[in-house]
mmCIF file with all atom_site columns, C-alpha atoms in Angstrom:
data_model
loop_
_atom_site.group_PDB
_atom_site.id
_atom_site.type_symbol
_atom_site.label_atom_id
_atom_site.label_alt_id
_atom_site.label_comp_id
_atom_site.label_asym_id
_atom_site.label_entity_id
_atom_site.label_seq_id
_atom_site.pdbx_PDB_ins_code
_atom_site.Cartn_x
_atom_site.Cartn_y
_atom_site.Cartn_z
_atom_site.occupancy
_atom_site.B_iso_or_equiv
_atom_site.pdbx_formal_charge
_atom_site.auth_seq_id
_atom_site.auth_comp_id
_atom_site.auth_asym_id
_atom_site.auth_atom_id
_atom_site.pdbx_PDB_model_num
ATOM 1   C CA . MET F 1 1   ? 32.667  -60.188 -9.557  1.00 85.00 ? 24  MET F CA 1
ATOM 2   C CA . LYS F 1 2   ? 31.817  -56.840 -11.184 1.00 85.00 ? 25  LYS F CA 1
ATOM 3   C CA . LYS F 1 3   ? 28.131  -57.698 -11.147 1.00 89.00 ? 26  LYS F CA 1
ATOM 4   C CA . ALA F 1 4   ? 28.256  -58.447 -7.435  1.00 90.00 ? 27  ALA F CA 1
ATOM 5   C CA . ILE F 1 5   ? 29.959  -55.108 -6.696  1.00 91.00 ? 28  ILE F CA 1
ATOM 6   C CA . TYR F 1 6   ? 27.405  -53.218 -8.786  1.00 87.00 ? 29  TYR F CA 1
ATOM 7   C CA . MET F 1 7   ? 24.544  -55.053 -7.100  1.00 89.00 ? 30  MET F CA 1
ATOM 8   C CA . MET F 1 8   ? 25.942  -54.277 -3.627  1.00 88.00 ? 31  MET F CA 1
ATOM 9   C CA . PHE F 1 9   ? 26.412  -50.621 -4.587  1.00 85.00 ? 32  PHE F CA 1
ATOM 10  C CA . LEU F 1 10  ? 22.858  -50.407 -5.973  1.00 85.00 ? 33  LEU F CA 1
ATOM 11  C CA . LEU F 1 11  ? 21.470  -52.083 -2.861  1.00 83.00 ? 34  LEU F CA 1
ATOM 12  C CA . LEU F 1 12  ? 23.391  -49.637 -0.649  1.00 81.00 ? 35  LEU F CA 1
ATOM 13  C CA . ILE F 1 13  ? 21.951  -46.655 -2.560  1.00 82.00 ? 36  ILE F CA 1
ATOM 14  C CA . LEU F 1 14  ? 18.409  -48.005 -2.277  1.00 76.00 ? 37  LEU F CA 1
ATOM 15  C CA . ILE F 1 15  ? 18.695  -48.662 1.438   1.00 78.00 ? 38  ILE F CA 1
ATOM 16  C CA . THR F 1 16  ? 20.180  -45.262 2.263   1.00 75.00 ? 39  THR F CA 1
ATOM 17  C CA . GLY F 1 17  ? 17.720  -43.434 0.018   1.00 68.00 ? 40  GLY F CA 1
ATOM 18  C CA . CYS F 1 18  ? 14.708  -44.997 1.668   1.00 61.00 ? 41  CYS F CA 1
ATOM 19  C CA . ARG F 1 19  ? 15.967  -44.385 5.185   1.00 57.00 ? 42  ARG F CA 1
ATOM 20  C CA . GLN F 1 20  ? 16.585  -40.622 5.055   1.00 55.00 ? 43  GLN F CA 1
ATOM 21  C CA . ASN F 1 21  ? 13.086  -39.496 6.133   1.00 54.00 ? 44  ASN F CA 1
ATOM 22  C CA . ALA F 1 22  ? 12.558  -41.977 8.938   1.00 52.00 ? 45  ALA F CA 1
ATOM 23  C CA . ALA F 1 23  ? 13.801  -39.672 11.708  1.00 52.00 ? 46  ALA F CA 1
ATOM 24  C CA . ASP F 1 24  ? 11.444  -36.789 10.917  1.00 51.00 ? 47  ASP F CA 1
ATOM 25  C CA . GLY F 1 25  ? 8.632   -38.721 9.287   1.00 49.00 ? 48  GLY F CA 1
ATOM 26  C CA . TRP F 1 26  ? 5.954   -36.921 11.297  1.00 48.00 ? 49  TRP F CA 1
ATOM 27  C CA . ILE F 1 27  ? 6.675   -33.688 9.389   1.00 50.00 ? 50  ILE F CA 1
ATOM 28  C CA . TYR F 1 28  ? 5.667   -35.056 6.007   1.00 51.00 ? 51  TYR F CA 1
ATOM 29  C CA . GLY F 1 29  ? 2.083   -35.839 5.150   1.00 54.00 ? 52  GLY F CA 1
ATOM 30  C CA . GLN F 1 30  ? 0.466   -34.777 8.412   1.00 57.00 ? 53  GLN F CA 1
ATOM 31  C CA . ASN F 1 31  ? -0.193  -31.118 7.678   1.00 55.00 ? 54  ASN F CA 1
ATOM 32  C CA . ASP F 1 32  ? -3.406  -29.819 6.238   1.00 56.00 ? 55  ASP F CA 1
ATOM 33  C CA . LYS F 1 33  ? -3.469  -28.880 2.557   1.00 55.00 ? 56  LYS F CA 1
ATOM 34  C CA . ASP F 1 34  ? -1.924  -25.423 3.147   1.00 58.00 ? 57  ASP F CA 1
ATOM 35  C CA . GLY F 1 35  ? 0.760   -26.738 5.480   1.00 58.00 ? 58  GLY F CA 1
ATOM 36  C CA . ALA F 1 36  ? -0.279  -24.245 8.131   1.00 59.00 ? 59  ALA F CA 1
ATOM 37  C CA . ARG F 1 37  ? -1.698  -26.481 10.860  1.00 59.00 ? 60  ARG F CA 1
ATOM 38  C CA . LEU F 1 38  ? -0.085  -29.664 12.052  1.00 54.00 ? 61  LEU F CA 1
ATOM 39  C CA . ILE F 1 39  ? -2.524  -32.545 12.157  1.00 57.00 ? 62  ILE F CA 1
ATOM 40  C CA . THR F 1 40  ? -1.250  -34.966 14.771  1.00 58.00 ? 63  THR F CA 1
ATOM 41  C CA . SER F 1 41  ? -2.082  -36.324 18.182  1.00 59.00 ? 64  SER F CA 1
ATOM 42  C CA . ARG F 1 42  ? 1.550   -36.673 19.257  1.00 60.00 ? 65  ARG F CA 1
ATOM 43  C CA . LYS F 1 43  ? 2.293   -34.107 21.959  1.00 59.00 ? 66  LYS F CA 1
ATOM 44  C CA . GLU F 1 44  ? 6.046   -34.121 21.341  1.00 61.00 ? 67  GLU F CA 1
ATOM 45  C CA . ALA F 1 45  ? 5.402   -33.137 17.729  1.00 57.00 ? 68  ALA F CA 1
ATOM 46  C CA . LEU F 1 46  ? 3.228   -30.218 18.784  1.00 54.00 ? 69  LEU F CA 1
ATOM 47  C CA . GLN F 1 47  ? 5.788   -29.008 21.293  1.00 59.00 ? 70  GLN F CA 1
ATOM 48  C CA . LYS F 1 48  ? 8.489   -28.765 18.613  1.00 62.00 ? 71  LYS F CA 1
ATOM 49  C CA . ILE F 1 49  ? 6.505   -26.265 16.522  1.00 60.00 ? 72  ILE F CA 1
ATOM 50  C CA . ASP F 1 50  ? 5.627   -22.800 17.826  1.00 61.00 ? 73  ASP F CA 1
ATOM 51  C CA . ILE F 1 51  ? 2.746   -21.811 15.549  1.00 58.00 ? 74  ILE F CA 1
ATOM 52  C CA . ASP F 1 52  ? 2.222   -18.405 17.171  1.00 59.00 ? 75  ASP F CA 1
ATOM 53  C CA . ASN F 1 53  ? 5.767   -17.248 16.390  1.00 61.00 ? 76  ASN F CA 1
ATOM 54  C CA . ASP F 1 54  ? 6.083   -18.809 12.951  1.00 58.00 ? 77  ASP F CA 1
ATOM 55  C CA . PRO F 1 55  ? 6.756   -15.974 10.455  1.00 56.00 ? 78  PRO F CA 1
ATOM 56  C CA . ARG F 1 56  ? 4.854   -17.812 7.726   1.00 55.00 ? 79  ARG F CA 1
ATOM 57  C CA . MET F 1 57  ? 1.577   -17.728 9.635   1.00 55.00 ? 80  MET F CA 1
ATOM 58  C CA . ASP F 1 58  ? 0.722   -14.046 9.105   1.00 56.00 ? 81  ASP F CA 1
ATOM 59  C CA . ARG F 1 59  ? 1.145   -14.164 5.335   1.00 55.00 ? 82  ARG F CA 1
ATOM 60  C CA . THR F 1 60  ? -2.098  -14.499 3.463   1.00 56.00 ? 83  THR F CA 1
ATOM 61  C CA . MET F 1 61  ? -2.465  -15.968 0.015   1.00 53.00 ? 84  MET F CA 1
ATOM 62  C CA . SER F 1 62  ? -2.811  -12.506 -1.540  1.00 51.00 ? 85  SER F CA 1
ATOM 63  C CA . ASP F 1 63  ? 0.639   -11.601 -0.156  1.00 55.00 ? 86  ASP F CA 1
ATOM 64  C CA . GLN F 1 64  ? 2.199   -14.616 -1.787  1.00 57.00 ? 87  GLN F CA 1
ATOM 65  C CA . ASN F 1 65  ? 0.576   -14.520 -5.226  1.00 58.00 ? 88  ASN F CA 1
ATOM 66  C CA . PRO F 1 66  ? 0.876   -11.286 -7.220  1.00 58.00 ? 89  PRO F CA 1
ATOM 67  C CA . ASN F 1 67  ? -2.038  -12.274 -9.472  1.00 62.00 ? 90  ASN F CA 1
ATOM 68  C CA . PHE F 1 68  ? -4.641  -11.939 -6.723  1.00 63.00 ? 91  PHE F CA 1
ATOM 69  C CA . VAL F 1 69  ? -6.634  -8.721  -6.488  1.00 65.00 ? 92  VAL F CA 1
ATOM 70  C CA . ASN F 1 70  ? -5.670  -6.467  -3.584  1.00 62.00 ? 93  ASN F CA 1
ATOM 71  C CA . PHE F 1 71  ? -8.799  -5.836  -1.494  1.00 64.00 ? 94  PHE F CA 1
ATOM 72  C CA . SER F 1 72  ? -7.062  -4.006  1.346   1.00 64.00 ? 95  SER F CA 1
ATOM 73  C CA . GLY F 1 73  ? -7.577  -0.584  -0.272  1.00 60.00 ? 96  GLY F CA 1
ATOM 74  C CA . ASN F 1 74  ? -4.115  0.755   0.474   1.00 62.00 ? 97  ASN F CA 1
ATOM 75  C CA . ARG F 1 75  ? -2.901  0.909   -3.102  1.00 61.00 ? 98  ARG F CA 1
ATOM 76  C CA . ASN F 1 76  ? -2.674  3.989   -5.302  1.00 63.00 ? 99  ASN F CA 1
ATOM 77  C CA . ASP F 1 77  ? -4.577  3.628   -8.517  1.00 74.00 ? 100 ASP F CA 1
ATOM 78  C CA . ILE F 1 78  ? -6.302  5.774   -11.120 1.00 85.00 ? 101 ILE F CA 1
ATOM 79  C CA . GLY F 1 79  ? -9.575  5.879   -9.190  1.00 86.00 ? 102 GLY F CA 1
ATOM 80  C CA . LYS F 1 80  ? -7.898  7.536   -6.222  1.00 87.00 ? 103 LYS F CA 1
ATOM 81  C CA . ASP F 1 81  ? -6.217  10.064  -8.503  1.00 90.00 ? 104 ASP F CA 1
ATOM 82  C CA . VAL F 1 82  ? -9.541  10.952  -10.146 1.00 92.00 ? 105 VAL F CA 1
ATOM 83  C CA . GLU F 1 83  ? -11.133 11.330  -6.712  1.00 92.00 ? 106 GLU F CA 1
ATOM 84  C CA . MET F 1 84  ? -8.266  13.595  -5.624  1.00 92.00 ? 107 MET F CA 1
ATOM 85  C CA . ALA F 1 85  ? -8.812  15.791  -8.693  1.00 94.00 ? 108 ALA F CA 1
ATOM 86  C CA . ARG F 1 86  ? -12.543 16.020  -7.873  1.00 95.00 ? 109 ARG F CA 1
ATOM 87  C CA . GLN F 1 87  ? -11.752 17.078  -4.297  1.00 94.00 ? 110 GLN F CA 1
ATOM 88  C CA . VAL F 1 88  ? -9.332  19.759  -5.486  1.00 93.00 ? 111 VAL F CA 1
ATOM 89  C CA . VAL F 1 89  ? -11.978 21.223  -7.797  1.00 94.00 ? 112 VAL F CA 1
ATOM 90  C CA . LYS F 1 90  ? -14.666 21.086  -5.081  1.00 94.00 ? 113 LYS F CA 1
ATOM 91  C CA . GLN F 1 91  ? -12.402 22.924  -2.618  1.00 93.00 ? 114 GLN F CA 1
ATOM 92  C CA . THR F 1 92  ? -12.534 26.059  -4.774  1.00 89.00 ? 115 THR F CA 1
ATOM 93  C CA . LYS F 1 93  ? -16.268 26.464  -3.949  1.00 88.00 ? 116 LYS F CA 1
ATOM 94  C CA . GLU F 1 94  ? -16.835 28.297  -7.245  1.00 88.00 ? 117 GLU F CA 1
ATOM 95  C CA . PHE F 1 95  ? -16.412 25.324  -9.605  1.00 91.00 ? 118 PHE F CA 1
ATOM 96  C CA . GLU F 1 96  ? -18.083 21.937  -9.921  1.00 92.00 ? 119 GLU F CA 1
ATOM 97  C CA . PRO F 1 97  ? -16.137 18.954  -11.267 1.00 93.00 ? 120 PRO F CA 1
ATOM 98  C CA . GLY F 1 98  ? -17.254 17.372  -14.501 1.00 93.00 ? 121 GLY F CA 1
ATOM 99  C CA . PRO F 1 99  ? -15.899 14.372  -16.374 1.00 94.00 ? 122 PRO F CA 1
ATOM 100 C CA . ILE F 1 100 ? -12.297 13.452  -15.581 1.00 95.00 ? 123 ILE F CA 1
ATOM 101 C CA . TRP F 1 101 ? -10.420 11.211  -17.985 1.00 94.00 ? 124 TRP F CA 1
ATOM 102 C CA . VAL F 1 102 ? -7.035  9.558   -17.445 1.00 94.00 ? 125 VAL F CA 1
ATOM 103 C CA . ASN F 1 103 ? -4.973  7.960   -20.188 1.00 93.00 ? 126 ASN F CA 1
ATOM 104 C CA . GLY F 1 104 ? -1.451  7.003   -19.170 1.00 88.00 ? 127 GLY F CA 1
ATOM 105 C CA . GLU F 1 105 ? 0.298   10.172  -18.008 1.00 90.00 ? 128 GLU F CA 1
ATOM 106 C CA . ASP F 1 106 ? -2.424  12.503  -19.310 1.00 94.00 ? 129 ASP F CA 1
ATOM 107 C CA . MET F 1 107 ? -5.426  13.732  -17.331 1.00 95.00 ? 130 MET F CA 1
ATOM 108 C CA . TRP F 1 108 ? -8.271  15.754  -18.802 1.00 96.00 ? 131 TRP F CA 1
ATOM 109 C CA . VAL F 1 109 ? -10.392 17.612  -16.262 1.00 96.00 ? 132 VAL F CA 1
ATOM 110 C CA . THR F 1 110 ? -13.607 19.424  -17.135 1.00 95.00 ? 133 THR F CA 1
ATOM 111 C CA . VAL F 1 111 ? -14.980 21.915  -14.613 1.00 95.00 ? 134 VAL F CA 1
ATOM 112 C CA . TYR F 1 112 ? -18.216 23.889  -14.637 1.00 94.00 ? 135 TYR F CA 1
ATOM 113 C CA . LYS F 1 113 ? -18.852 27.409  -13.358 1.00 90.00 ? 136 LYS F CA 1
ATOM 114 C CA . LYS F 1 114 ? -22.276 28.927  -12.890 1.00 86.00 ? 137 LYS F CA 1
ATOM 115 C CA . GLY F 1 115 ? -23.089 31.857  -15.104 1.00 84.00 ? 138 GLY F CA 1
ATOM 116 C CA . MET F 1 116 ? -21.400 33.437  -18.096 1.00 86.00 ? 139 MET F CA 1
ATOM 117 C CA . LEU F 1 117 ? -17.623 33.771  -18.437 1.00 86.00 ? 140 LEU F CA 1
ATOM 118 C CA . SER F 1 118 ? -15.640 36.035  -20.685 1.00 89.00 ? 141 SER F CA 1
ATOM 119 C CA . GLU F 1 119 ? -12.722 34.516  -22.526 1.00 91.00 ? 142 GLU F CA 1
ATOM 120 C CA . ARG F 1 120 ? -10.277 36.220  -20.159 1.00 93.00 ? 143 ARG F CA 1
ATOM 121 C CA . ASP F 1 121 ? -12.116 34.921  -17.043 1.00 91.00 ? 144 ASP F CA 1
ATOM 122 C CA . GLN F 1 122 ? -12.214 31.450  -18.542 1.00 91.00 ? 145 GLN F CA 1
ATOM 123 C CA . MET F 1 123 ? -8.431  31.450  -19.123 1.00 93.00 ? 146 MET F CA 1
ATOM 124 C CA . ASP F 1 124 ? -7.748  32.763  -15.600 1.00 93.00 ? 147 ASP F CA 1
ATOM 125 C CA . ALA F 1 125 ? -9.965  30.099  -14.047 1.00 92.00 ? 148 ALA F CA 1
ATOM 126 C CA . GLN F 1 126 ? -8.317  27.463  -16.197 1.00 94.00 ? 149 GLN F CA 1
ATOM 127 C CA . SER F 1 127 ? -4.815  28.478  -15.077 1.00 94.00 ? 150 SER F CA 1
ATOM 128 C CA . ARG F 1 128 ? -5.822  28.639  -11.376 1.00 94.00 ? 151 ARG F CA 1
ATOM 129 C CA . ILE F 1 129 ? -7.335  25.163  -11.420 1.00 95.00 ? 152 ILE F CA 1
ATOM 130 C CA . HIS F 1 130 ? -4.424  23.840  -13.467 1.00 95.00 ? 153 HIS F CA 1
ATOM 131 C CA . LYS F 1 131 ? -1.934  25.059  -10.837 1.00 94.00 ? 154 LYS F CA 1
ATOM 132 C CA . MET F 1 132 ? -3.935  23.523  -7.989  1.00 93.00 ? 155 MET F CA 1
ATOM 133 C CA . LEU F 1 133 ? -4.263  20.199  -9.799  1.00 94.00 ? 156 LEU F CA 1
ATOM 134 C CA . LEU F 1 134 ? -0.547  20.102  -10.638 1.00 93.00 ? 157 LEU F CA 1
ATOM 135 C CA . LYS F 1 135 ? 0.254   20.709  -6.991  1.00 92.00 ? 158 LYS F CA 1
ATOM 136 C CA . ALA F 1 136 ? -2.019  17.840  -5.917  1.00 91.00 ? 159 ALA F CA 1
ATOM 137 C CA . LEU F 1 137 ? -1.187  15.434  -8.775  1.00 91.00 ? 160 LEU F CA 1
ATOM 138 C CA . PRO F 1 138 ? 2.300   16.216  -10.112 1.00 90.00 ? 161 PRO F CA 1
ATOM 139 C CA . ARG F 1 139 ? 2.716   12.954  -12.038 1.00 90.00 ? 162 ARG F CA 1
ATOM 140 C CA . TYR F 1 140 ? 0.112   13.819  -14.685 1.00 92.00 ? 163 TYR F CA 1
ATOM 141 C CA . ASP F 1 141 ? 0.124   16.149  -17.675 1.00 94.00 ? 164 ASP F CA 1
ATOM 142 C CA . ILE F 1 142 ? -3.149  17.904  -16.891 1.00 95.00 ? 165 ILE F CA 1
ATOM 143 C CA . GLU F 1 143 ? -5.436  19.648  -19.363 1.00 95.00 ? 166 GLU F CA 1
ATOM 144 C CA . VAL F 1 144 ? -8.251  21.719  -17.864 1.00 95.00 ? 167 VAL F CA 1
ATOM 145 C CA . ARG F 1 145 ? -11.422 22.796  -19.665 1.00 94.00 ? 168 ARG F CA 1
ATOM 146 C CA . VAL F 1 146 ? -13.666 25.368  -18.022 1.00 94.00 ? 169 VAL F CA 1
ATOM 147 C CA . ARG F 1 147 ? -17.276 25.277  -19.188 1.00 92.00 ? 170 ARG F CA 1
ATOM 148 C CA . GLU F 1 148 ? -20.228 27.470  -18.334 1.00 88.00 ? 171 GLU F CA 1
ATOM 149 C CA . ASP F 1 149 ? -23.004 25.782  -16.417 1.00 81.00 ? 172 ASP F CA 1
ATOM 150 C CA . ARG F 1 150 ? -26.178 27.491  -17.614 1.00 67.00 ? 173 ARG F CA 1
ATOM 151 C CA . THR F 1 151 ? -28.684 25.355  -15.743 1.00 68.00 ? 174 THR F CA 1
#
């Protein structure tokens, strides 16, 4: 008697488990590999899904996976900070930017000035550029070196 009850219970579980997807069977297995486009010829299936208003449709793969490289160009990175430092130095019109190095929170900026500089002029120029760079890039500890360009 116990075996018959167990067999009936097992049979009931199998029947109900296999039947659960029958009502919406068109949803499973008929999408393309990304699940974005419905592949079917049934018009009633297409009318149930509004692809234009689906919020998942405007997400690209780079939005979903953080390991993909961002090619949109709207991200702040070290290259943009170095370019900003170059622009600040070029705006002075009396200095030319040289090598700019970034390591963590530190930025080393070398600038060149035509002609000879006394030690006092070199320190004044260094402090002026340092103030301008700190105003433009406050997140860095900036070291400025002023060199004479004798070419």
